[in-house]
Coordinates of C-alpha atoms in Angstrom, one line a residue:
Chain A
M226 CA -198.3 -2.6 -162.2
P227 CA -194.9 -4.2 -163.3
D228 CA -193.7 -7.8 -162.2
T229 CA -191.2 -6.6 -159.8
D230 CA -189.9 -10.2 -159.0
Y231 CA -189.2 -10.4 -162.9
I232 CA -187.2 -7.2 -162.9
Q233 CA -185.2 -8.1 -159.8
M234 CA -184.3 -11.5 -161.2
W235 CA -182.9 -10.0 -164.3
F236 CA -181.0 -7.2 -162.4
Q237 CA -179.3 -10.2 -160.4
E238 CA -178.5 -11.8 -163.6
I239 CA -176.9 -8.8 -164.9
Q240 CA -174.8 -8.4 -161.8
D241 CA -173.6 -12.0 -161.9
R242 CA -172.7 -11.5 -165.7
I243 CA -170.9 -8.2 -164.9
S244 CA -169.1 -9.8 -162.0
A245 CA -167.9 -12.8 -164.1
F246 CA -166.6 -10.5 -166.8
L247 CA -164.6 -8.5 -164.2
S248 CA -163.3 -11.6 -162.4
V249 CA -162.1 -12.9 -165.8
E250 CA -160.4 -9.8 -167.0
D251 CA -158.8 -9.2 -163.6
G252 CA -157.9 -12.8 -162.8
S253 CA -159.2 -12.5 -159.4
P254 CA -162.5 -13.2 -157.5
C255 CA -164.5 -10.6 -155.9
L256 CA -165.1 -9.8 -152.3
E257 CA -168.9 -10.4 -151.8
D258 CA -171.0 -8.7 -148.9
R259 CA -174.7 -9.8 -148.8
W260 CA -176.5 -6.8 -146.5
D261 CA -180.1 -6.1 -145.2
Y262 CA -181.4 -2.5 -145.6
A263 CA -181.2 -1.0 -142.0
N264 CA -184.0 1.5 -142.8
G265 CA -186.7 -0.6 -144.2
T266 CA -186.8 -3.9 -145.8
G267 CA -184.8 -5.8 -148.4
G268 CA -181.2 -5.4 -149.1
G269 CA -178.5 -6.2 -151.5
I270 CA -175.4 -7.8 -152.9
T271 CA -172.1 -5.9 -152.9
R272 CA -169.0 -7.3 -155.1
I273 CA -165.8 -5.6 -154.6
W274 CA -162.2 -5.7 -156.3
E275 CA -159.7 -3.9 -154.5
N276 CA -156.0 -3.4 -155.3
S277 CA -156.0 -6.4 -157.7
V278 CA -154.1 -7.0 -160.9
L279 CA -156.3 -4.8 -163.2
L280 CA -158.6 -3.2 -160.9
E281 CA -157.5 -0.5 -158.2
K282 CA -161.1 -0.3 -156.9
A283 CA -164.2 -1.6 -158.5
G284 CA -167.7 -2.4 -157.0
V285 CA -170.8 -3.9 -158.6
N286 CA -173.8 -3.3 -156.5
Y287 CA -177.5 -5.1 -156.6
S288 CA -179.9 -3.8 -154.1
A289 CA -183.6 -4.2 -153.8
I290 CA -185.1 -2.3 -150.9
Q291 CA -188.6 -1.2 -149.8
G292 CA -188.7 2.1 -147.5
S293 CA -191.6 3.5 -145.8
S294 CA -190.8 7.2 -146.8
L295 CA -189.5 8.4 -150.0
P296 CA -186.3 10.8 -149.2
P297 CA -186.8 14.3 -150.8
S298 CA -184.2 13.8 -153.2
A299 CA -186.4 11.6 -155.1
A300 CA -190.0 12.9 -154.2
T301 CA -189.1 16.3 -155.5
Q302 CA -188.0 15.1 -158.8
F303 CA -191.1 12.8 -159.6
Q304 CA -193.6 14.7 -157.8
V305 CA -194.7 12.0 -155.5
S306 CA -195.3 13.1 -152.0
E307 CA -192.5 13.1 -149.5
G308 CA -193.1 10.1 -147.3
T309 CA -194.7 7.8 -150.0
P310 CA -193.6 4.2 -149.5
Y311 CA -191.3 3.0 -152.2
T312 CA -189.3 0.1 -153.7
A313 CA -186.1 0.9 -155.4
T314 CA -184.2 -1.9 -157.2
G315 CA -180.8 -1.7 -159.4
V316 CA -177.6 -2.5 -160.5
S317 CA -175.0 0.1 -160.0
L318 CA -171.1 -0.3 -160.8
V319 CA -168.1 1.8 -160.7
I320 CA -164.8 0.6 -162.1
H321 CA -161.3 2.4 -161.4
P322 CA -158.4 0.4 -163.0
H323 CA -154.9 1.1 -161.8
N324 CA -154.0 1.9 -165.6
P325 CA -154.4 5.6 -166.2
F326 CA -155.0 4.7 -169.9
I327 CA -158.1 2.8 -169.0
P328 CA -161.2 4.9 -168.4
T329 CA -163.3 4.8 -165.1
I330 CA -166.5 3.6 -166.1
H331 CA -170.0 3.9 -164.3
M332 CA -173.4 2.3 -165.1
N333 CA -176.6 2.3 -163.2
I334 CA -180.0 0.6 -164.2
R335 CA -182.5 1.0 -161.7
Y336 CA -186.5 0.9 -161.1
F337 CA -188.7 2.5 -158.8
E338 CA -192.1 2.2 -157.5
A339 CA -193.9 5.0 -155.3
G340 CA -197.3 5.0 -154.6
E341 CA -199.0 4.2 -157.8
R342 CA -196.1 5.3 -160.2
W343 CA -193.3 3.2 -161.4
W344 CA -190.5 4.2 -163.6
F345 CA -186.8 3.0 -164.9
G346 CA -183.8 4.9 -165.0
G347 CA -180.2 4.7 -165.4
G348 CA -177.2 5.2 -167.7
V349 CA -173.5 4.7 -168.4
D350 CA -170.8 7.0 -168.9
L351 CA -167.1 7.0 -169.4
T352 CA -164.5 9.2 -167.6
P353 CA -161.2 8.7 -169.4
Y354 CA -157.6 10.2 -168.3
Y355 CA -155.8 9.8 -171.6
P356 CA -159.0 9.4 -174.2
V357 CA -158.3 7.8 -177.6
H358 CA -160.5 9.7 -180.0
G359 CA -161.7 6.6 -182.0
E360 CA -162.3 4.8 -179.0
I361 CA -164.6 7.3 -177.5
V362 CA -166.5 7.6 -180.8
Q363 CA -166.9 3.8 -180.9
F364 CA -168.2 3.7 -177.5
H365 CA -171.0 6.4 -178.4
R366 CA -171.6 4.4 -181.9
A367 CA -172.3 1.3 -179.8
L368 CA -174.6 3.3 -177.5
R369 CA -176.6 4.6 -180.4
A370 CA -176.8 1.2 -182.0
L371 CA -178.4 0.0 -178.6
C372 CA -180.6 2.7 -178.4
D373 CA -181.7 2.3 -182.0
E374 CA -182.5 -1.4 -181.4
Y375 CA -184.9 -0.7 -178.6
E376 CA -186.4 2.4 -180.0
E377 CA -184.9 4.8 -177.4
D378 CA -183.8 8.2 -178.7
Y379 CA -179.9 8.2 -178.4
V380 CA -179.7 12.1 -178.9
T381 CA -182.1 12.7 -176.0
H382 CA -180.2 10.3 -173.5
K383 CA -176.9 11.4 -174.6
K384 CA -177.7 15.1 -174.0
A385 CA -179.3 14.2 -170.6
C386 CA -175.8 12.4 -169.8
D387 CA -173.6 15.6 -170.7
D388 CA -176.1 17.9 -168.8
Y389 CA -176.4 15.5 -165.7
F390 CA -172.7 14.4 -165.5
F391 CA -171.6 18.3 -165.5
I392 CA -169.5 19.5 -162.6
R393 CA -170.8 23.1 -162.5
H394 CA -168.0 24.6 -160.2
R395 CA -165.3 23.4 -162.6
N396 CA -167.4 24.2 -165.9
E397 CA -166.5 20.7 -167.2
T398 CA -168.1 17.4 -167.8
R399 CA -167.1 14.4 -165.6
G400 CA -166.1 12.5 -168.7
V401 CA -167.0 12.1 -172.0
G402 CA -170.5 11.2 -171.4
G403 CA -172.7 8.2 -172.7
L404 CA -176.4 7.8 -171.9
F405 CA -178.6 9.1 -169.0
F406 CA -182.2 8.4 -168.8
D407 CA -184.8 8.8 -165.8
H408 CA -188.5 8.4 -165.4
L409 CA -189.1 6.0 -168.2
C410 CA -192.7 5.2 -167.7
A411 CA -194.5 4.9 -170.9
D412 CA -194.2 1.3 -172.2
L413 CA -193.2 -1.4 -169.6
E414 CA -192.2 -3.9 -171.9
K415 CA -190.1 -1.7 -174.1
H416 CA -188.2 0.1 -171.3
T417 CA -187.7 -3.3 -169.3
A418 CA -186.0 -4.5 -172.6
F419 CA -183.7 -1.7 -173.2
V420 CA -182.7 -1.4 -169.4
M421 CA -181.7 -5.1 -169.6
A422 CA -180.0 -5.0 -172.9
L423 CA -178.1 -1.9 -171.4
G424 CA -176.8 -4.2 -168.5
T425 CA -176.1 -7.1 -170.8
A426 CA -174.3 -4.9 -173.2
F427 CA -171.9 -3.7 -170.5
P428 CA -169.0 -6.1 -170.8
D429 CA -168.9 -5.5 -174.7
L430 CA -168.9 -2.0 -174.1
Y431 CA -165.8 -1.8 -171.6
R432 CA -163.8 -4.5 -172.9
P433 CA -162.1 -2.8 -175.6
F434 CA -160.6 -0.2 -173.3
I435 CA -159.4 -2.7 -171.0
R436 CA -157.8 -4.9 -173.7
A437 CA -156.5 -2.1 -175.8
H438 CA -154.5 -0.4 -172.6
R439 CA -154.2 -3.0 -169.9
D440 CA -150.4 -3.7 -170.6
R441 CA -149.5 -0.4 -171.5
P442 CA -146.6 1.2 -169.3
F443 CA -147.3 4.5 -167.6
T444 CA -145.1 6.9 -165.9
P445 CA -145.2 8.4 -162.3
A446 CA -146.8 11.7 -163.7
Q447 CA -149.3 9.9 -165.8
R448 CA -150.5 8.2 -162.4
E449 CA -150.3 11.5 -160.5
F450 CA -152.5 13.0 -163.2
Q451 CA -155.0 10.1 -162.9
C452 CA -155.2 10.7 -159.1
Y453 CA -155.6 14.4 -159.5
R454 CA -158.6 13.7 -162.0
R455 CA -160.0 11.4 -159.7
S456 CA -160.7 14.2 -157.2
R457 CA -163.1 15.6 -159.7
Y458 CA -165.0 12.3 -159.7
V459 CA -165.0 12.6 -156.0
E460 CA -166.2 16.2 -156.3
F461 CA -169.1 15.3 -158.7
N462 CA -170.3 12.2 -156.8
L463 CA -170.5 13.9 -153.4
V464 CA -171.6 17.6 -154.5
Y465 CA -174.0 16.6 -157.2
D466 CA -175.0 13.0 -157.7
R467 CA -178.6 12.2 -157.1
G468 CA -177.8 8.6 -156.4
T469 CA -175.4 9.3 -153.9
L470 CA -177.4 12.0 -152.1
F471 CA -180.6 9.5 -152.4
G472 CA -178.3 6.7 -150.6
L473 CA -177.2 9.3 -147.6
Q474 CA -180.6 10.4 -147.3
S475 CA -182.5 7.3 -147.2
G476 CA -180.1 5.8 -144.6
G477 CA -178.7 3.5 -147.1
R478 CA -175.6 1.2 -146.8
I479 CA -172.8 3.6 -146.8
E480 CA -170.1 1.5 -147.9
S481 CA -172.1 0.3 -150.8
I482 CA -172.9 3.8 -151.9
L483 CA -169.5 5.0 -151.5
M484 CA -167.8 2.2 -153.3
S485 CA -167.9 4.9 -156.2
M486 CA -165.1 6.8 -154.5
P487 CA -161.7 6.1 -156.3
A488 CA -158.9 4.4 -154.0
V489 CA -156.9 7.7 -154.0
A490 CA -157.6 11.1 -155.0
S491 CA -155.3 14.0 -154.9
W492 CA -156.1 17.7 -155.0
R493 CA -153.3 20.4 -156.0
Y494 CA -153.8 24.2 -155.4
N495 CA -154.8 25.7 -158.7
W496 CA -152.9 23.3 -160.9
T497 CA -153.0 23.6 -164.6
P498 CA -151.4 21.4 -167.1
E499 CA -148.8 22.4 -169.8
P500 CA -150.3 23.9 -172.8
G501 CA -150.6 21.4 -175.6
S502 CA -150.2 18.6 -173.5
P503 CA -152.5 15.3 -173.4
E504 CA -153.4 16.5 -169.9
A505 CA -154.6 19.9 -171.2
E506 CA -156.4 18.5 -174.2
L507 CA -158.5 16.2 -171.7
T508 CA -160.1 19.4 -170.4
E509 CA -159.9 21.5 -173.5
Y510 CA -161.4 19.1 -175.9
Y511 CA -163.0 16.0 -174.4
L512 CA -164.6 17.4 -171.3
K513 CA -167.2 19.4 -173.2
P514 CA -170.4 18.4 -174.6
R515 CA -169.6 17.0 -178.1
N516 CA -171.3 15.3 -180.9
W517 CA -168.8 12.3 -181.2
L518 CA -170.9 10.7 -183.8
A519 CA -170.2 13.7 -186.2
E520 CA -166.7 13.8 -185.8
Chain B
M6 CA -174.3 49.8 -139.3
P7 CA -170.9 48.4 -138.5
D8 CA -167.8 49.8 -139.6
T9 CA -167.2 47.1 -142.5
D10 CA -163.8 48.9 -143.3
Y11 CA -162.6 48.4 -139.9
I12 CA -163.4 44.8 -139.8
Q13 CA -161.9 44.0 -142.9
M14 CA -158.6 45.7 -141.9
W15 CA -158.7 43.4 -138.7
F16 CA -159.3 40.4 -140.9
Q17 CA -156.4 41.2 -143.1
E18 CA -154.3 41.8 -140.1
I19 CA -155.2 38.3 -138.9
Q20 CA -154.4 36.8 -142.3
D21 CA -150.9 38.3 -141.9
R22 CA -150.2 37.2 -138.6
I23 CA -151.4 33.4 -139.1
S24 CA -149.4 33.5 -142.6
A25 CA -146.2 34.7 -140.6
F26 CA -146.6 31.9 -138.0
L27 CA -147.0 29.1 -140.7
S28 CA -144.1 30.4 -142.7
V29 CA -141.9 30.5 -139.6
E30 CA -142.8 27.0 -138.3
D31 CA -142.7 25.8 -141.9
G32 CA -139.5 27.7 -143.0
S33 CA -141.0 28.4 -146.3
P34 CA -142.9 31.3 -147.8
C35 CA -146.3 30.8 -149.2
L36 CA -147.6 31.3 -152.6
E37 CA -149.9 34.0 -152.7
D38 CA -152.9 34.8 -155.1
R39 CA -154.7 37.9 -155.1
W40 CA -157.9 37.6 -157.2
D41 CA -161.2 39.4 -157.9
Y42 CA -164.5 38.2 -157.3
A43 CA -166.0 37.0 -160.8
N44 CA -169.6 37.1 -159.7
G45 CA -169.8 40.7 -158.1
T46 CA -167.2 43.2 -156.7
G47 CA -164.3 42.7 -154.4
G48 CA -161.8 39.7 -154.1
G49 CA -159.4 38.3 -151.9
I50 CA -155.9 37.0 -151.0
T51 CA -155.3 33.1 -151.0
R52 CA -152.0 32.1 -149.4
I53 CA -151.0 28.5 -149.9
W54 CA -148.2 26.1 -148.7
E55 CA -148.1 22.9 -150.6
N56 CA -145.7 20.0 -150.3
S57 CA -143.3 22.1 -148.0
V58 CA -141.4 20.9 -144.9
L59 CA -144.2 20.9 -142.3
L60 CA -147.3 21.4 -144.3
E61 CA -148.5 18.9 -146.9
K62 CA -151.1 21.4 -147.9
A63 CA -152.4 24.5 -146.1
G64 CA -154.1 27.6 -147.0
V65 CA -155.2 30.9 -145.4
N66 CA -157.7 32.7 -147.3
Y67 CA -158.9 36.3 -146.8
S68 CA -162.0 37.6 -148.9
A69 CA -164.3 40.5 -149.0
I70 CA -166.9 40.4 -151.7
Q71 CA -170.1 42.2 -152.6
G72 CA -172.7 40.2 -154.3
S73 CA -176.0 41.5 -155.8
S74 CA -178.1 38.4 -154.9
L75 CA -177.5 36.3 -151.5
P76 CA -177.4 32.5 -152.6
P77 CA -180.1 30.1 -151.2
S78 CA -177.6 28.4 -148.8
A79 CA -177.2 31.6 -146.8
A80 CA -180.8 33.0 -147.3
T81 CA -182.7 30.3 -146.0
Q82 CA -180.8 30.1 -142.9
F83 CA -180.9 33.7 -142.1
Q84 CA -184.4 34.4 -143.2
V85 CA -183.3 36.9 -145.6
S86 CA -185.0 37.0 -148.9
E87 CA -183.3 35.0 -151.5
G88 CA -181.8 37.7 -153.9
T89 CA -180.9 40.2 -151.3
P90 CA -177.6 42.1 -152.2
Y91 CA -174.9 41.0 -149.5
T92 CA -171.4 41.8 -148.3
A93 CA -169.1 38.8 -146.9
T94 CA -165.9 39.2 -145.6
G95 CA -163.6 36.7 -143.7
V96 CA -160.6 34.6 -143.1
S97 CA -160.6 30.9 -143.4
L98 CA -157.9 28.4 -143.1
V99 CA -157.4 24.7 -143.4
I100 CA -153.9 23.2 -142.5
H101 CA -153.1 19.6 -143.4
P102 CA -149.4 18.8 -142.1
H103 CA -147.4 15.9 -143.5
N104 CA -147.2 14.3 -140.1
P105 CA -150.1 12.3 -139.1
F106 CA -149.3 12.9 -135.3
I107 CA -150.3 16.7 -136.1
P108 CA -153.9 17.3 -136.2
T109 CA -155.7 18.9 -139.3
I110 CA -157.0 22.3 -138.2
H111 CA -159.8 24.5 -139.7
M112 CA -160.5 28.0 -138.5
N113 CA -163.0 30.5 -140.0
I114 CA -164.2 34.0 -138.8
R115 CA -166.7 35.8 -141.2
Y116 CA -169.0 38.9 -141.2
F117 CA -172.0 39.3 -143.2
E118 CA -174.4 42.3 -144.2
A119 CA -177.5 41.4 -146.1
G120 CA -180.5 44.2 -146.5
E121 CA -180.5 45.7 -143.0
R122 CA -178.9 42.9 -141.2
W123 CA -175.4 42.1 -140.1
W124 CA -173.8 39.2 -138.4
F125 CA -170.6 37.6 -137.2
G126 CA -169.9 33.7 -137.6
G127 CA -167.0 31.4 -137.4
G128 CA -165.2 28.8 -135.4
V129 CA -162.2 26.6 -134.8
D130 CA -162.1 22.8 -134.9
L131 CA -159.5 20.1 -134.8
T132 CA -159.3 16.9 -136.5
P133 CA -156.7 14.6 -135.2
Y134 CA -155.5 11.2 -136.6
Y135 CA -153.5 9.9 -133.4
P136 CA -154.9 12.3 -130.7
V137 CA -153.2 12.7 -127.5
H138 CA -155.9 13.0 -124.8
G139 CA -154.1 15.8 -122.6
E140 CA -153.6 17.8 -125.7
I141 CA -157.2 17.9 -126.9
V142 CA -158.0 18.7 -123.1
Q143 CA -155.7 21.8 -123.3
F144 CA -157.2 23.1 -126.6
H145 CA -160.5 23.0 -125.3
R146 CA -159.6 24.7 -122.1
A147 CA -157.9 27.4 -124.1
L148 CA -161.0 27.9 -126.1
R149 CA -163.1 28.1 -122.9
A150 CA -160.8 30.7 -121.6
L151 CA -160.9 32.9 -124.7
C152 CA -165.0 32.5 -124.3
D153 CA -164.9 33.6 -120.6
E154 CA -162.7 36.4 -121.7
Y155 CA -165.2 37.8 -124.2
E156 CA -168.3 36.7 -122.3
E157 CA -169.1 34.1 -124.8
D158 CA -170.7 30.8 -123.9
Y159 CA -168.2 28.1 -124.5
V160 CA -170.8 25.3 -123.8
T161 CA -173.1 26.5 -126.4
H162 CA -170.5 27.3 -129.1
K163 CA -168.8 23.8 -128.4
K164 CA -171.9 21.9 -128.6
A165 CA -172.7 23.9 -132.0
C166 CA -169.4 22.8 -133.1
D167 CA -170.0 19.0 -132.4
D168 CA -173.5 19.4 -133.9
Y169 CA -172.2 20.9 -137.3
F170 CA -169.3 18.9 -137.8
F171 CA -170.8 15.9 -137.6
I172 CA -170.8 13.4 -140.5
R173 CA -174.3 12.0 -140.4
H174 CA -173.9 9.1 -142.8
R175 CA -170.8 7.8 -140.9
N176 CA -172.5 8.5 -137.6
E177 CA -169.2 10.2 -136.3
T178 CA -167.7 14.0 -135.8
R179 CA -165.3 15.2 -138.2
G180 CA -162.7 15.7 -135.0
V181 CA -162.7 16.7 -131.7
G182 CA -164.5 19.7 -132.1
G183 CA -163.8 23.3 -130.9
L184 CA -166.1 26.3 -131.2
F185 CA -168.8 27.1 -133.8
F186 CA -171.0 30.3 -133.8
D187 CA -173.2 31.9 -136.4
H188 CA -175.4 34.8 -136.3
L189 CA -173.9 36.7 -133.7
C190 CA -175.7 39.8 -133.9
A191 CA -176.7 41.2 -130.6
D192 CA -173.8 43.4 -129.5
L193 CA -171.4 44.8 -132.1
E194 CA -168.5 45.8 -130.0
K195 CA -168.4 42.5 -127.9
H196 CA -168.8 40.2 -131.1
T197 CA -166.1 42.0 -133.0
A198 CA -163.7 41.7 -130.2
F199 CA -164.5 38.0 -129.8
V200 CA -164.0 37.1 -133.3
M201 CA -160.7 39.2 -133.6
A202 CA -159.5 37.4 -130.4
L203 CA -160.1 34.3 -131.8
G204 CA -158.1 35.0 -135.1
T205 CA -155.4 36.3 -133.1
A206 CA -155.1 33.5 -130.7
F207 CA -154.8 30.8 -133.6
P208 CA -151.3 30.5 -133.6
D209 CA -151.0 29.9 -129.6
L210 CA -154.0 27.3 -130.3
Y211 CA -152.2 25.3 -132.9
R212 CA -148.3 25.7 -132.0
P213 CA -148.3 23.2 -129.3
F214 CA -149.6 20.5 -131.6
I215 CA -146.8 21.4 -134.2
R216 CA -144.2 21.7 -131.7
A217 CA -144.8 18.3 -129.9
H218 CA -145.0 16.2 -132.9
R219 CA -143.3 17.7 -135.9
D220 CA -140.1 15.5 -135.6
R221 CA -141.8 12.4 -134.5
P222 CA -141.4 9.4 -136.9
F223 CA -144.3 7.6 -138.4
T224 CA -144.8 4.3 -140.4
P225 CA -146.3 4.0 -143.7
A226 CA -149.3 2.4 -142.2
Q227 CA -149.6 5.5 -140.1
R228 CA -149.4 7.7 -143.0
E229 CA -151.8 5.4 -144.9
F230 CA -154.5 5.9 -142.0
Q231 CA -154.0 9.6 -142.1
C232 CA -154.9 9.4 -145.9
Y233 CA -157.8 7.3 -145.1
R234 CA -159.3 9.6 -142.5
R235 CA -158.7 12.5 -144.7
S236 CA -161.4 11.0 -147.2
R237 CA -163.8 11.7 -144.2
Y238 CA -162.9 15.2 -144.3
V239 CA -163.5 15.4 -147.9
E240 CA -166.9 13.8 -147.3
F241 CA -167.7 16.4 -144.7
N242 CA -166.6 19.3 -146.7
L243 CA -168.4 18.4 -150.1
V244 CA -171.5 17.0 -148.6
Y245 CA -172.5 19.1 -145.6
D246 CA -170.2 22.2 -145.2
R247 CA -172.2 25.3 -145.6
G248 CA -169.2 27.5 -146.4
T249 CA -168.5 25.3 -149.4
L250 CA -171.9 25.1 -150.4
F251 CA -172.1 29.0 -150.3
G252 CA -169.0 29.4 -152.2
L253 CA -170.0 26.9 -155.0
Q254 CA -173.6 28.3 -155.1
S255 CA -172.3 32.1 -155.3
G256 CA -170.1 31.5 -158.0
G257 CA -166.9 31.9 -155.7
R258 CA -163.3 31.3 -156.6
I259 CA -163.1 27.4 -156.7
E260 CA -159.5 27.1 -156.0
S261 CA -160.0 29.3 -152.8
I262 CA -162.9 27.4 -151.7
L263 CA -161.4 23.9 -152.2
M264 CA -157.9 24.8 -150.9
S265 CA -159.6 22.8 -147.9
M266 CA -159.0 19.8 -149.8
P267 CA -156.4 17.6 -148.5
A268 CA -153.7 16.5 -151.1
V269 CA -154.2 13.1 -150.8
A270 CA -157.5 11.0 -149.7
S271 CA -158.1 7.3 -149.9
W272 CA -161.1 5.1 -149.7
R273 CA -161.0 1.6 -148.8
Y274 CA -164.1 -0.5 -149.0
N275 CA -165.6 -1.2 -145.6
W276 CA -162.2 -1.0 -143.8
T277 CA -162.3 -1.2 -140.2
P278 CA -159.2 -1.0 -137.8
E279 CA -157.8 -3.6 -135.6
P280 CA -159.9 -3.8 -132.4
G281 CA -158.0 -2.1 -129.6
S282 CA -155.5 -0.2 -131.9
P283 CA -155.1 3.5 -131.8
E284 CA -156.7 3.6 -135.2
A285 CA -160.0 2.0 -133.4
E286 CA -159.7 4.4 -130.5
L287 CA -160.1 7.5 -132.7
T288 CA -163.4 6.6 -133.8
E289 CA -164.6 4.6 -130.7
Y290 CA -163.6 7.3 -128.1
Y291 CA -162.6 10.7 -129.6
L292 CA -165.0 11.0 -132.6
K293 CA -168.0 11.3 -130.5
P294 CA -169.2 14.8 -128.8
R295 CA -167.3 14.6 -125.4
N296 CA -167.2 17.0 -122.3
W297 CA -163.4 17.3 -122.6
L298 CA -163.2 19.7 -119.8
A299 CA -164.9 17.0 -117.4
E300 CA -162.2 14.4 -118.1

């Protein structure tokens, strides 16, 4: 079996590096909560930036928990009997900046053990409000380079991301995708290296978006559009996201699970953007699975 | 089998009466959309008030749809085979006023046929932000009187409401309850009369809250608390609400299903109100199942 301590040490290191990155970009320290897992053993460290300079709401969470009974959402998926004892550890983050020109981003890297089985999962995906085409292409290029380096298949993980982060009832993707993978269990050393590389690469993946747009002025209408689109983020996370469901079903720490929620989300009945506007282009062009590297 | 046309006519009449009530209270006409059911036959009428005088966001929806295949959320529950053709008709409303002293309210009355089976369901429940104790008691007294008149058991339906509108991951009720009933199928005439009486009583149930508080000034902090609490409404509806899941699974008209969403919802990490404040009293006292009629 894999060396769980080593994996946990790496995950904590990644949380530290990403936290340092965000604190530097934001110019503010985080709020840190250390917590125990109420429904088993273990716990985690949640770091939050809220209503600070750059970040409207951002959280980077590390957890390492042991439970006596795998919840149904995970059991079905991995063909492990419901009720098998399990270990779950990982880093999960969601960043909602104030400025609507900076995309929201989510990353998760995780490791599970249940019975005799172990596997890695995770991914990263980007949810822009006012995307810049070249920046999206660059983001995907960086992800492909990372996959190539660790002999992971970019095309497979990119497609899995488009499939997973799809809001069925809206017939649109959550954002412009990225990578999504689960149940990596073929080669311990290779998967460990890949997952840790993704975590380590995070600041370089996201920094360009911050630097390009952090000082760009925006209008109240652009801010409203951002809040409106954030309601789609809420819809995805509460209706479809397996991580969120796993957390709710396993009696996880609610505030750490729902740190992914934006500070403000708004719903307007049957609203549609002006034809030809950047707001219309977002759904018509960007929120569909696309081969970014062919464009 | 019951006379479906008669039931649908009554439901439309109830939608009209409630719409007229809201337009009078608000002083504004609604926006009306008539729509066809994309995944079967039938359709509905959705009426919306948005950002008007009294109402920040309110919707009253009537629908009468026929589908060729009952979705899993309803099939499991009623022990009808998944895939049975069905008819569903009903009135559903959610009212989110601007003023945080006026509670949000939800009502639903519905009628289903699937295979050889038919049943009524529905209920009404209140979600206050700054509750006034006597008003909550009065609301429940009116519901008990209504149940008594139609030989329905208030205690059973009140408990079902507390059980149903429970946000498990927050360990709190969505609001102060009301009535909830489903699968009423024993006595067609009696159930029809009860359901129609509930729909007809709605203006009298809700008017007192509007009249008592519509002109009451509120602070920005009270407005913020309302937006914060509205995120719990979102959490309930998207994670637990069977009606919402049924709508999403059956390919319903999304904007009519999600009209229940508030205009604005906000999430703050791990926020807790000042001990002893009205905001603390809301969760500590009101958002627990209580016997309002014994108080």
